[in-house]
Short mmCIF file of C-alpha atoms in Angstrom, two decimals:
data_model
loop_
_atom_site.label_atom_id
_atom_site.label_comp_id
_atom_site.label_asym_id
_atom_site.label_seq_id
_atom_site.Cartn_x
_atom_site.Cartn_y
_atom_site.Cartn_z
CA MET A 1279 108.00 101.79 98.71
CA ASP A 1280 108.11 103.28 102.00
CA ASN A 1281 105.31 101.26 103.33
CA ALA A 1282 106.84 97.90 102.04
CA VAL A 1283 110.10 99.09 103.71
CA GLN A 1284 108.74 100.15 107.03
CA ARG A 1285 106.69 97.01 107.34
CA ALA A 1286 109.80 94.96 106.86
CA ILE A 1287 111.71 97.29 109.54
CA GLN A 1288 108.55 96.92 111.95
CA TYR A 1289 108.60 92.90 111.55
CA MET A 1290 112.58 92.97 112.32
CA ARG A 1291 111.72 95.13 115.31
CA GLU A 1292 109.32 92.67 116.48
CA ARG A 1293 110.94 89.35 115.75
CA TYR A 1294 114.29 89.73 116.01
CA GLY A 1295 114.86 86.97 118.15
CA GLU A 1296 113.66 84.51 115.84
CA PRO A 1297 115.80 82.86 113.03
CA LEU A 1298 114.62 85.27 110.39
CA THR A 1299 115.24 84.99 106.51
CA ILE A 1300 115.33 87.48 103.88
CA ALA A 1301 112.87 85.59 102.11
CA ARG A 1302 110.59 85.81 105.30
CA ILE A 1303 111.04 89.32 105.80
CA ALA A 1304 110.32 90.12 102.07
CA ASP A 1305 106.79 88.64 102.41
CA GLN A 1306 105.83 90.87 105.14
CA ALA A 1307 106.84 93.58 102.60
CA LEU A 1308 104.80 92.02 99.95
CA LEU A 1309 107.61 91.79 97.49
CA SER A 1310 109.84 89.24 95.71
CA ARG A 1311 113.15 88.69 97.77
CA PHE A 1312 115.14 90.29 95.00
CA TYR A 1313 113.19 93.26 94.20
CA PHE A 1314 112.45 93.65 98.06
CA THR A 1315 116.41 93.75 98.70
CA ARG A 1316 117.06 96.49 95.96
CA VAL A 1317 114.41 98.80 97.19
CA PHE A 1318 115.08 98.25 100.95
CA LYS A 1319 118.96 99.32 100.40
CA GLU A 1320 117.66 102.36 98.37
CA GLU A 1321 115.49 103.51 101.26
CA THR A 1322 117.79 102.61 104.13
CA GLY A 1323 121.32 102.57 102.80
CA THR A 1324 122.06 99.01 103.74
CA SER A 1325 121.07 95.61 103.08
CA PRO A 1326 118.14 93.76 104.77
CA GLY A 1327 120.52 91.34 106.65
CA LYS A 1328 122.83 94.29 107.97
CA PHE A 1329 120.11 96.10 109.15
CA LEU A 1330 118.33 92.96 110.77
CA ALA A 1331 122.11 92.41 112.73
CA ALA A 1332 121.77 96.28 113.54
CA VAL A 1333 118.48 95.88 115.43
CA ARG A 1334 120.05 92.80 117.27
CA ILE A 1335 122.60 94.31 118.64
CA HIS A 1336 120.94 97.51 119.64
CA GLU A 1337 118.27 95.37 121.37
CA ALA A 1338 121.13 93.48 122.87
CA ARG A 1339 122.48 96.94 124.38
CA ARG A 1340 118.90 97.87 125.61
CA LEU A 1341 118.91 94.56 127.30
CA LEU A 1342 122.08 94.74 128.95
CA GLU A 1343 121.78 98.42 130.18
CA ASP A 1344 118.02 98.19 131.18
CA THR A 1345 117.66 94.44 132.96
CA SER A 1346 119.35 92.06 134.89
CA MET A 1347 119.31 89.29 132.39
CA SER A 1348 122.93 87.54 131.80
CA VAL A 1349 124.88 88.26 128.61
CA THR A 1350 124.15 84.38 127.74
CA ASP A 1351 120.32 84.98 128.03
CA VAL A 1352 120.75 88.41 126.40
CA SER A 1353 122.50 86.70 123.29
CA ILE A 1354 119.60 83.88 123.33
CA ALA A 1355 117.14 86.59 123.34
CA VAL A 1356 118.49 88.61 120.12
CA GLY A 1357 118.81 85.44 118.12
CA TYR A 1358 122.20 84.26 118.51
CA ASN A 1359 122.71 80.39 119.34
CA SER A 1360 126.52 80.77 120.37
CA LEU A 1361 127.72 83.08 123.19
CA GLY A 1362 131.22 83.52 121.47
CA SER A 1363 129.54 84.67 118.07
CA PHE A 1364 127.33 86.96 119.93
CA THR A 1365 130.33 88.46 121.71
CA ASN A 1366 132.44 89.01 118.74
CA ALA A 1367 129.45 90.65 116.90
CA PHE A 1368 128.53 92.82 119.71
CA THR A 1369 132.16 94.08 120.35
CA ALA A 1370 132.84 94.67 116.59
CA ALA A 1371 129.76 97.07 116.49
CA VAL A 1372 129.35 98.60 119.77
CA GLY A 1373 133.35 98.88 120.40
CA VAL A 1374 133.38 97.20 123.62
CA PRO A 1375 132.47 93.49 124.99
CA PRO A 1376 129.12 93.01 126.61
CA GLY A 1377 130.48 93.20 130.04
CA ARG A 1378 132.15 96.40 129.79
CA LEU A 1379 129.33 98.19 128.48
CA ARG A 1380 126.90 97.37 131.25
CA ARG A 1381 129.68 98.30 133.84
CA ARG A 1382 130.29 101.38 131.57
CA LEU A 1383 134.05 100.58 131.64
CA TRP A 1384 135.21 102.92 128.97
CA ASP A 1385 136.38 106.25 128.37
CA GLY A 1386 135.15 108.41 125.32
CA VAL A 1387 134.31 106.57 121.96
CA PRO A 1388 136.39 103.49 121.55
CA ALA A 1389 139.45 103.93 119.24
CA PRO A 1390 139.74 102.20 116.06
CA ASP A 1391 141.55 98.94 115.91
CA SER A 1392 143.83 99.72 113.48
CA THR A 1393 145.34 103.13 112.10
CA PRO A 1394 144.13 103.69 108.35
CA SER A 1395 146.69 103.90 105.79
CA GLY A 1396 147.35 107.39 103.97
CA GLY A 1397 147.01 111.07 105.17
CA TYR A 1398 144.26 113.16 107.15
CA GLY A 1399 142.00 116.11 106.49
CA THR A 1400 139.45 118.15 108.31
CA VAL A 1401 135.70 118.31 108.19
CA ALA A 1402 134.36 121.82 109.38
CA GLY A 1403 130.86 123.63 109.51
CA THR A 1404 127.96 124.16 111.29
CA ILE A 1405 125.41 122.12 113.05
CA SER A 1406 121.90 123.16 113.34
CA LEU A 1407 118.89 122.00 115.18
CA PRO A 1408 115.57 121.57 113.76
CA PRO A 1409 112.81 124.25 115.29
CA GLY A 1410 111.29 123.72 118.63
CA HIS A 1411 114.23 122.62 120.43
CA GLY A 1412 116.47 124.12 123.05
CA ASN A 1413 120.03 123.60 123.45
CA ALA A 1414 121.49 120.25 122.36
CA ARG A 1415 124.82 117.77 123.10
CA VAL A 1416 125.88 116.60 119.30
CA PHE A 1417 128.20 113.50 118.76
CA LEU A 1418 129.68 113.73 115.38
CA GLY A 1419 131.78 111.07 113.80
CA ALA A 1420 133.32 109.53 110.83
CA PHE A 1421 132.57 106.38 109.68
CA ASP A 1422 133.20 103.63 107.47
CA THR A 1423 129.77 102.72 106.77
CA PRO A 1424 126.30 104.69 106.92
CA VAL A 1425 125.78 103.06 110.82
CA VAL A 1426 126.96 104.82 113.90
CA GLN A 1427 128.95 101.70 114.74
CA HIS A 1428 132.60 100.89 115.74
CA PRO A 1429 134.89 102.14 114.35
CA CYS A 1430 134.45 105.85 114.50
CA HIS A 1431 137.63 107.33 112.73
CA ALA A 1432 137.28 110.59 114.28
CA TRP A 1433 134.56 112.43 116.50
CA ALA A 1434 133.49 115.24 118.56
CA VAL A 1435 131.16 116.69 120.92
CA VAL A 1436 129.40 119.77 120.01
CA ASP A 1437 126.97 121.99 122.26
CA VAL A 1438 124.39 123.57 119.74
CA PRO A 1439 122.24 126.30 121.44
CA GLY A 1440 118.51 126.09 120.19
CA GLY A 1441 117.51 128.67 117.48
CA ARG A 1442 120.96 129.11 116.01
CA PRO A 1443 123.72 126.96 114.49
CA SER A 1444 127.02 126.26 116.27
CA CYS A 1445 130.36 125.45 114.59
CA TYR A 1446 132.54 122.29 114.62
CA SER A 1447 135.66 120.86 113.29
CA LEU A 1448 136.42 117.38 112.81
CA GLN A 1449 140.18 116.79 112.93
CA ASN A 1450 142.17 113.89 111.74
CA VAL A 1451 139.62 112.11 109.19
CA PRO A 1452 140.99 109.66 107.04
CA GLU A 1453 141.45 110.61 103.45
CA GLY A 1454 138.82 109.01 101.26
CA GLY A 1455 135.25 108.83 101.54
CA GLN A 1456 133.75 108.92 105.09
CA TYR A 1457 129.96 108.76 106.45
CA LEU A 1458 129.44 111.94 108.61
CA LEU A 1459 126.86 110.70 111.17
CA ALA A 1460 125.27 112.49 114.17
CA VAL A 1461 123.41 111.70 117.26
CA ALA A 1462 122.09 114.43 119.48
CA VAL A 1463 119.82 114.74 122.75
CA ALA A 1464 117.83 117.97 122.73
CA ALA A 1465 116.11 119.35 125.59
CA GLY A 1466 112.94 120.69 125.42
CA ILE A 1467 111.36 124.28 125.49
CA GLY A 1468 109.52 126.30 128.55
CA PRO A 1469 109.50 124.71 132.30
CA GLU A 1470 109.48 121.14 131.23
CA GLU A 1471 112.86 121.38 129.17
CA ARG A 1472 114.29 118.59 131.17
CA THR A 1473 111.58 115.91 130.96
CA ARG A 1474 111.15 116.42 127.14
CA ARG A 1475 114.54 115.60 126.04
CA THR A 1476 114.62 114.47 122.13
CA THR A 1477 116.86 112.30 120.63
CA LEU A 1478 117.98 113.95 116.94
CA VAL A 1479 120.14 112.34 114.24
CA ALA A 1480 121.46 113.73 111.09
CA ALA A 1481 122.73 111.02 108.25
CA HIS A 1482 124.46 111.64 104.88
CA THR A 1483 122.06 111.14 102.06
CA ALA A 1484 124.36 111.71 99.07
CA GLY A 1485 126.97 108.99 99.84
CA ARG A 1486 130.45 109.86 101.47
CA VAL A 1487 132.16 113.26 102.40
CA PRO A 1488 135.18 113.43 100.19
CA VAL A 1489 138.27 113.75 102.42
CA SER A 1490 141.78 114.77 101.14
CA ALA A 1491 144.96 114.92 103.25
CA GLN A 1492 145.67 118.23 104.58
CA THR A 1493 142.16 119.52 103.25
CA VAL A 1494 139.23 121.29 105.08
CA THR A 1495 136.00 119.86 103.56
CA SER A 1496 132.98 121.97 104.18
CA ALA A 1497 129.74 120.00 105.42
CA ALA A 1498 126.47 121.66 107.30
CA VAL A 1499 124.91 119.15 109.55
CA ARG A 1500 121.18 119.80 109.87
CA LEU A 1501 119.75 117.47 112.68
CA ARG A 1502 116.07 116.00 112.67
CA ARG A 1503 114.00 113.51 114.75
CA PRO A 1504 114.46 109.88 113.79
CA VAL A 1505 112.44 108.08 111.29
CA ALA A 1506 111.41 104.26 111.17
CA THR A 1507 113.97 103.72 108.32
CA ASP A 1508 117.07 104.91 110.32
CA LEU A 1509 119.64 102.28 111.36
CA PRO A 1510 119.93 101.92 115.18
CA VAL A 1511 122.67 103.70 116.62
CA LEU A 1512 125.28 100.86 118.17
CA LEU A 1513 128.42 102.55 118.85
CA ALA A 1514 129.39 103.10 122.72
CA LEU A 1515 128.93 106.73 122.85
CA PRO A 1516 129.42 109.43 125.77
CA GLU A 1517 126.55 110.42 127.74
CA LEU A 1518 124.65 113.23 125.59
CA VAL A 1519 123.01 115.61 128.35
CA PRO A 1520 121.80 119.01 126.98
CA PRO A 1521 123.63 121.98 128.56
CA ARG A 1522 121.79 124.55 130.19
CA THR A 1523 123.58 127.29 128.41
CA VAL A 1524 125.83 127.20 125.40
CA MET A 1525 128.61 129.67 125.02
CA ALA A 1526 128.23 131.65 121.54
CA HIS A 1527 131.14 131.28 119.20
CA PRO A 1528 131.58 134.66 117.00
CA GLY A 1529 132.56 132.46 113.78
CA CYS A 1530 133.74 129.12 112.16
CA ALA A 1531 137.46 129.79 111.80
CA SER A 1532 139.82 127.48 109.76
CA VAL A 1533 140.90 124.90 111.98
CA ASP A 1534 144.53 125.23 110.74
CA PRO A 1535 145.10 129.12 109.54
CA GLY A 1536 148.71 128.15 109.15
CA ALA A 1537 148.32 125.41 106.73
CA ALA A 1538 148.93 127.00 103.40
CA VAL A 1539 147.64 123.79 101.46
CA ALA A 1540 144.48 123.98 103.09
CA ARG A 1541 141.47 124.95 101.09
CA LEU A 1542 137.64 125.13 101.57
CA ARG A 1543 135.83 122.90 99.47
CA PRO A 1544 131.44 121.85 99.38
CA ALA A 1545 130.30 119.07 100.57
CA PRO A 1546 126.32 117.77 100.37
CA VAL A 1547 124.42 118.94 103.41
CA LEU A 1548 124.15 116.56 106.20
CA SER A 1549 120.03 115.94 106.23
CA ARG A 1550 117.47 113.18 105.33
CA THR A 1551 113.68 113.75 104.10
#
């Protein structure tokens, strides 16, 4: 069903400004609405409606950052009839209002609007790049949904050298199931390394990473090139400029060696085939 889902996603990306319905999108995939909705979620991890909403917000980000269009014109261009509805949806997904995003008036990653109840744990492990890339700067975060969007409950930026993995530790992750998602920009190899930068991603294909209070959960992050079925990145992220050099780390030490209750528990590898 890959081709059917990809046809639907391509249609969304081409017609996001139009009043699309799930039935209309399913027709493009040559499937019934109910069967299409099921196979689409199996392939992408989310519903067609939520995917379309993410495409619209992503396109709005692009227009705000790359054009001089007013916020009102942007909202209309991506399919919103109400400026207020667009502003609310954009702020909820990106973490900052449209005007602040355009002026880059934020520091780091927007904090969650509320504090989760319960305890906190740690997720730690290694991050590795696919072959053929130079150094990379990686954003890694813990999310409620399989979309890189607000809120991000815990995050880190890690520099990874080309050709070997680097260690990471994500602290203060709320207990329960969390999606561990990564976005990176990797340099090319050779004299044109700056002009051949590549975006890489990592998504959890086996579901949520189980996190328990005062526990270190192990998860290996393996970055890859994006594919058509990946959800757009919506969250306001720090600028990811690949470093020229990366300091080597001797090993992945425990985040809190003094915590007697901490134990290392394996979790699924972060990758997508």
